[in-house]
mmCIF file of C-alpha atoms in Angstrom:
data_model
loop_
_atom_site.group_PDB
_atom_site.id
_atom_site.type_symbol
_atom_site.label_atom_id
_atom_site.label_comp_id
_atom_site.label_asym_id
_atom_site.label_seq_id
_atom_site.Cartn_x
_atom_site.Cartn_y
_atom_site.Cartn_z
ATOM 1 C CA ASP A 290 -45.257 101.206 84.445
ATOM 2 C CA THR A 291 -48.376 99.050 84.396
ATOM 3 C CA GLY A 292 -47.919 97.579 87.868
ATOM 4 C CA VAL A 293 -48.174 93.986 89.024
ATOM 5 C CA SER A 294 -51.191 92.161 87.629
ATOM 6 C CA GLN A 295 -52.806 88.946 88.820
ATOM 7 C CA ASP A 296 -55.352 86.675 87.236
ATOM 8 C CA PRO A 297 -57.994 85.701 88.115
ATOM 9 C CA ARG A 298 -59.089 88.201 90.750
ATOM 10 C CA HIS A 299 -61.531 85.732 92.269
ATOM 11 C CA LYS A 300 -61.730 81.959 92.137
ATOM 12 C CA ILE A 301 -64.342 79.697 93.694
ATOM 13 C CA THR A 302 -63.605 76.003 93.574
ATOM 14 C CA LYS A 303 -64.785 72.793 95.162
ATOM 15 C CA ARG A 304 -62.636 70.922 97.620
ATOM 16 C CA GLY A 305 -60.309 68.510 95.863
ATOM 17 C CA GLN A 306 -60.035 70.490 92.636
ATOM 18 C CA ASN A 307 -56.805 71.993 91.308
ATOM 19 C CA VAL A 308 -56.409 75.720 90.742
ATOM 20 C CA THR A 309 -53.743 77.834 89.072
ATOM 21 C CA PHE A 310 -53.083 81.533 89.510
ATOM 22 C CA ARG A 311 -50.970 83.796 87.348
ATOM 23 C CA CYS A 312 -48.856 86.826 88.231
ATOM 24 C CA ASP A 313 -47.286 89.274 85.797
ATOM 25 C CA PRO A 314 -44.650 91.379 87.537
ATOM 26 C CA ILE A 315 -43.521 94.864 86.663
ATOM 27 C CA SER A 316 -41.286 94.542 83.633
ATOM 28 C CA GLU A 317 -37.564 94.306 84.406
ATOM 29 C CA HIS A 318 -38.214 93.292 88.010
ATOM 30 C CA ASN A 319 -35.933 90.366 88.737
ATOM 31 C CA ARG A 320 -37.578 89.232 91.941
ATOM 32 C CA LEU A 321 -41.095 87.856 92.251
ATOM 33 C CA TYR A 322 -42.713 86.898 95.551
ATOM 34 C CA TRP A 323 -45.868 85.032 96.535
ATOM 35 C CA TYR A 324 -47.639 85.701 99.822
ATOM 36 C CA ARG A 325 -50.864 84.444 101.360
ATOM 37 C CA GLN A 326 -53.221 86.596 103.409
ATOM 38 C CA THR A 327 -56.063 85.216 105.494
ATOM 39 C CA LEU A 328 -58.866 87.355 106.876
ATOM 40 C CA GLY A 329 -57.718 89.743 109.565
ATOM 41 C CA GLN A 330 -54.063 88.820 109.238
ATOM 42 C CA GLY A 331 -51.001 90.233 107.542
ATOM 43 C CA PRO A 332 -49.579 88.578 104.448
ATOM 44 C CA GLU A 333 -47.338 85.539 105.004
ATOM 45 C CA PHE A 334 -44.459 84.669 102.735
ATOM 46 C CA LEU A 335 -44.804 81.569 100.549
ATOM 47 C CA THR A 336 -41.942 81.618 98.044
ATOM 48 C CA TYR A 337 -39.824 83.817 95.827
ATOM 49 C CA PHE A 338 -37.971 83.737 92.533
ATOM 50 C CA GLN A 339 -34.958 85.574 91.292
ATOM 51 C CA ASN A 340 -35.339 85.511 87.533
ATOM 52 C CA GLU A 341 -36.391 81.904 86.821
ATOM 53 C CA ALA A 342 -34.799 80.370 89.921
ATOM 54 C CA GLN A 343 -36.957 79.579 92.940
ATOM 55 C CA LEU A 344 -34.670 80.504 95.813
ATOM 56 C CA GLU A 345 -36.743 80.000 98.935
ATOM 57 C CA LYS A 346 -39.937 78.243 99.973
ATOM 58 C CA SER A 347 -41.793 78.682 103.243
ATOM 59 C CA ARG A 348 -42.852 75.754 105.396
ATOM 60 C CA LEU A 349 -46.381 76.988 104.651
ATOM 61 C CA LEU A 350 -45.909 75.739 101.102
ATOM 62 C CA SER A 351 -46.993 72.120 101.395
ATOM 63 C CA ASP A 352 -46.321 69.601 98.629
ATOM 64 C CA ARG A 353 -49.755 70.409 97.186
ATOM 65 C CA PHE A 354 -48.422 73.835 96.201
ATOM 66 C CA SER A 355 -46.079 74.426 93.301
ATOM 67 C CA ALA A 356 -44.836 77.635 91.747
ATOM 68 C CA GLU A 357 -42.983 78.298 88.535
ATOM 69 C CA ARG A 358 -41.494 81.243 86.749
ATOM 70 C CA PRO A 359 -40.493 80.066 83.305
ATOM 71 C CA LYS A 360 -38.122 82.403 81.469
ATOM 72 C CA GLY A 361 -38.077 84.729 84.421
ATOM 73 C CA SER A 362 -41.192 86.625 83.395
ATOM 74 C CA PHE A 363 -44.691 85.727 84.650
ATOM 75 C CA SER A 364 -45.202 83.218 87.433
ATOM 76 C CA THR A 365 -47.869 80.636 88.207
ATOM 77 C CA LEU A 366 -48.925 79.224 91.550
ATOM 78 C CA GLU A 367 -50.789 75.914 91.449
ATOM 79 C CA ILE A 368 -52.641 74.311 94.333
ATOM 80 C CA GLN A 369 -53.554 70.664 93.904
ATOM 81 C CA ARG A 370 -56.373 68.907 95.744
ATOM 82 C CA THR A 371 -57.576 72.133 97.351
ATOM 83 C CA GLU A 372 -58.762 72.138 100.958
ATOM 84 C CA GLN A 373 -61.018 74.598 102.740
ATOM 85 C CA GLY A 374 -58.004 75.834 104.674
ATOM 86 C CA ASP A 375 -56.521 77.070 101.397
ATOM 87 C CA SER A 376 -59.186 79.789 101.210
ATOM 88 C CA ALA A 377 -57.262 83.062 101.335
ATOM 89 C CA MET A 378 -56.036 86.003 99.268
ATOM 90 C CA TYR A 379 -52.928 85.089 97.279
ATOM 91 C CA LEU A 380 -50.708 88.086 96.679
ATOM 92 C CA CYS A 381 -47.878 88.519 94.231
ATOM 93 C CA ALA A 382 -45.175 91.160 94.526
ATOM 94 C CA SER A 383 -42.136 92.106 92.499
ATOM 95 C CA SER A 384 -38.992 94.146 92.995
ATOM 96 C CA ARG A 385 -35.892 95.033 91.075
ATOM 97 C CA LEU A 386 -32.343 94.525 92.202
ATOM 98 C CA SER A 387 -29.762 97.221 92.756
ATOM 99 C CA THR A 388 -26.357 96.966 91.104
ATOM 100 C CA SER A 389 -25.086 95.488 94.368
ATOM 101 C CA GLY A 390 -27.745 92.780 94.229
ATOM 102 C CA ARG A 391 -29.907 94.171 97.030
ATOM 103 C CA PRO A 392 -33.598 94.304 96.205
ATOM 104 C CA TYR A 393 -35.545 97.511 96.318
ATOM 105 C CA GLU A 394 -39.030 97.735 97.806
ATOM 106 C CA GLN A 395 -41.727 95.284 96.768
ATOM 107 C CA TYR A 396 -44.785 96.291 94.760
ATOM 108 C CA PHE A 397 -47.904 94.221 95.172
ATOM 109 C CA GLY A 398 -50.606 93.128 92.788
ATOM 110 C CA PRO A 399 -54.336 93.229 93.622
ATOM 111 C CA GLY A 400 -54.371 89.587 94.680
ATOM 112 C CA THR A 401 -56.427 86.518 93.811
ATOM 113 C CA ARG A 402 -59.112 85.646 96.324
ATOM 114 C CA LEU A 403 -59.607 81.884 96.536
ATOM 115 C CA THR A 404 -62.708 80.373 98.098
ATOM 116 C CA VAL A 405 -62.789 76.601 98.520
ATOM 117 C CA THR A 406 -66.279 75.213 99.154
ATOM 118 C CA GLY B 294 -36.984 84.643 114.717
ATOM 119 C CA ASN B 295 -38.063 87.869 113.075
ATOM 120 C CA SER B 296 -41.467 89.270 113.935
ATOM 121 C CA VAL B 297 -43.559 92.436 113.866
ATOM 122 C CA THR B 298 -46.148 93.449 116.441
ATOM 123 C CA GLN B 299 -48.764 96.107 115.780
ATOM 124 C CA MET B 300 -51.376 97.628 118.024
ATOM 125 C CA GLU B 301 -54.748 96.011 117.623
ATOM 126 C CA GLY B 302 -57.529 97.864 115.932
ATOM 127 C CA PRO B 303 -59.829 99.167 115.000
ATOM 128 C CA VAL B 304 -58.640 102.671 115.645
ATOM 129 C CA THR B 305 -61.533 105.113 115.308
ATOM 130 C CA LEU B 306 -60.798 108.826 114.991
ATOM 131 C CA SER B 307 -62.606 111.985 114.007
ATOM 132 C CA GLU B 308 -61.417 113.877 110.971
ATOM 133 C CA GLU B 309 -58.394 116.127 111.666
ATOM 134 C CA ALA B 310 -57.372 114.116 114.745
ATOM 135 C CA PHE B 311 -53.787 113.026 115.362
ATOM 136 C CA LEU B 312 -52.947 109.439 114.478
ATOM 137 C CA THR B 313 -50.427 107.073 116.013
ATOM 138 C CA ILE B 314 -50.254 103.383 115.135
ATOM 139 C CA ASN B 315 -47.634 101.544 117.171
ATOM 140 C CA CYS B 316 -45.279 99.020 115.612
ATOM 141 C CA THR B 317 -42.418 97.157 117.269
ATOM 142 C CA TYR B 318 -40.184 94.524 115.773
ATOM 143 C CA THR B 319 -37.848 91.696 116.711
ATOM 144 C CA ALA B 320 -35.012 90.982 114.330
ATOM 145 C CA THR B 321 -31.370 90.120 114.039
ATOM 146 C CA GLY B 322 -29.378 93.022 112.699
ATOM 147 C CA TYR B 323 -30.978 96.162 111.363
ATOM 148 C CA PRO B 324 -33.644 95.339 108.808
ATOM 149 C CA SER B 325 -35.351 97.817 106.503
ATOM 150 C CA LEU B 326 -38.791 98.772 107.794
ATOM 151 C CA PHE B 327 -41.964 99.556 105.861
ATOM 152 C CA TRP B 328 -45.537 100.690 106.225
ATOM 153 C CA TYR B 329 -48.025 99.394 103.662
ATOM 154 C CA VAL B 330 -51.663 100.477 103.356
ATOM 155 C CA GLN B 331 -54.586 98.452 102.054
ATOM 156 C CA TYR B 332 -57.683 100.414 101.041
ATOM 157 C CA PRO B 333 -61.001 98.542 100.852
ATOM 158 C CA GLY B 334 -61.070 96.217 97.860
ATOM 159 C CA GLU B 335 -57.530 97.062 96.797
ATOM 160 C CA GLY B 336 -54.066 95.558 97.037
ATOM 161 C CA LEU B 337 -51.217 96.582 99.313
ATOM 162 C CA GLN B 338 -49.581 99.909 98.551
ATOM 163 C CA LEU B 339 -46.216 100.979 99.872
ATOM 164 C CA LEU B 340 -46.750 104.021 102.095
ATOM 165 C CA LEU B 341 -43.242 104.726 103.395
ATOM 166 C CA LYS B 342 -39.970 103.075 104.329
ATOM 167 C CA ALA B 343 -36.768 103.523 106.347
ATOM 168 C CA THR B 344 -33.598 101.590 105.728
ATOM 169 C CA LYS B 345 -31.425 102.429 108.744
ATOM 170 C CA ALA B 346 -31.595 103.648 112.315
ATOM 171 C CA ASP B 347 -32.886 107.213 112.824
ATOM 172 C CA ASP B 348 -34.156 107.388 109.240
ATOM 173 C CA LYS B 349 -37.550 109.041 108.901
ATOM 174 C CA GLY B 350 -39.840 107.834 106.154
ATOM 175 C CA SER B 351 -42.631 110.139 105.015
ATOM 176 C CA ASN B 352 -45.375 110.230 102.416
ATOM 177 C CA LYS B 353 -48.820 111.824 102.063
ATOM 178 C CA GLY B 354 -48.521 113.458 105.494
ATOM 179 C CA PHE B 355 -47.629 110.163 107.211
ATOM 180 C CA GLU B 356 -44.298 109.765 109.007
ATOM 181 C CA ALA B 357 -42.422 107.020 110.827
ATOM 182 C CA THR B 358 -38.977 107.063 112.416
ATOM 183 C CA TYR B 359 -36.743 103.993 112.701
ATOM 184 C CA ARG B 360 -35.879 103.751 116.416
ATOM 185 C CA LYS B 361 -33.166 101.179 117.018
ATOM 186 C CA GLU B 362 -33.092 101.661 120.801
ATOM 187 C CA THR B 363 -36.789 100.862 121.200
ATOM 188 C CA THR B 364 -37.049 98.597 118.101
ATOM 189 C CA SER B 365 -40.039 100.627 116.964
ATOM 190 C CA PHE B 366 -41.399 102.199 113.789
ATOM 191 C CA HIS B 367 -44.589 103.977 114.837
ATOM 192 C CA LEU B 368 -46.773 105.536 112.143
ATOM 193 C CA GLU B 369 -48.025 109.092 112.720
ATOM 194 C CA LYS B 370 -50.119 111.660 110.925
ATOM 195 C CA GLY B 371 -50.973 115.079 112.234
ATOM 196 C CA SER B 372 -54.472 115.393 110.779
ATOM 197 C CA VAL B 373 -56.316 112.390 109.384
ATOM 198 C CA GLN B 374 -58.945 112.510 106.676
ATOM 199 C CA VAL B 375 -61.885 110.230 105.951
ATOM 200 C CA SER B 376 -59.964 109.018 102.889
ATOM 201 C CA ASP B 377 -57.240 107.624 105.184
ATOM 202 C CA SER B 378 -59.621 104.893 106.366
ATOM 203 C CA ALA B 379 -57.834 101.657 105.519
ATOM 204 C CA VAL B 380 -55.807 98.826 107.032
ATOM 205 C CA TYR B 381 -52.185 99.659 107.786
ATOM 206 C CA PHE B 382 -49.450 97.015 107.895
ATOM 207 C CA CYS B 383 -46.005 97.378 109.395
ATOM 208 C CA ALA B 384 -43.337 95.109 107.914
ATOM 209 C CA LEU B 385 -39.640 94.342 108.065
ATOM 210 C CA MET B 386 -37.424 92.944 105.348
ATOM 211 C CA ASP B 387 -35.399 90.016 106.591
ATOM 212 C CA SER B 388 -31.921 88.901 105.583
ATOM 213 C CA SER B 389 -33.211 87.044 102.510
ATOM 214 C CA TYR B 390 -35.194 90.136 101.494
ATOM 215 C CA LYS B 391 -38.670 88.772 102.102
ATOM 216 C CA LEU B 392 -41.214 90.791 104.071
ATOM 217 C CA ILE B 393 -42.450 89.861 107.527
ATOM 218 C CA PHE B 394 -45.738 91.621 108.251
ATOM 219 C CA GLY B 395 -47.627 92.542 111.361
ATOM 220 C CA SER B 396 -51.288 91.592 111.627
ATOM 221 C CA GLY B 397 -52.506 94.999 110.486
ATOM 222 C CA THR B 398 -54.390 97.859 112.152
ATOM 223 C CA ARG B 399 -57.709 99.028 110.793
ATOM 224 C CA LEU B 400 -58.220 102.794 110.862
ATOM 225 C CA LEU B 401 -61.679 104.289 110.612
ATOM 226 C CA VAL B 402 -61.948 108.064 110.294
ATOM 227 C CA ARG B 403 -65.365 109.603 110.885
ATOM 228 C CA PRO B 404 -66.380 112.942 109.348
#
């Protein structure tokens, strides 16, 4: 079990640029979640996938954000035309499903810290 | 809507002191409840969980009991160590199985 990995760990970009983050979940985990954490706050849900299907998106996910999970394995989160307010830690988590379809607990990656200057 | 409220930090304790971090929730139904811990420079780690009323989750000397009547899930430890210094997050899992987190409580344990 190698855990959830995220890449890059840190990203500094200028306002208006596009950025893309990658998350590799624990193998065989059907569900993959993205959260955003700003300084001094708890993580906030952005979106989640079950296999390759994106099943829910938060209102926090503006049209500048897009997430994909091709083939139900790794996932990418892209932010277009970044703004300073996008500066945050972006966390990925994964979980497996029970035979009844209920997910077990979520395991988190180390996060990608985005700084928009 | 669903929400989680935690006591504000920082909580500063001496080594071997008793720890309580309060957590209350608002939710429809009876969600699963979790405590996650975030050590400096690291990601979130699951500390313990409880899936139904009166369940007690425990791990590494930490405990929390799911109290339906008070909608609470307070974290306790009988004797804290310096290595327990971290930020602790209480969370509930909503009906679509996403986590709703509290704002976190920073714990600082002094030798």
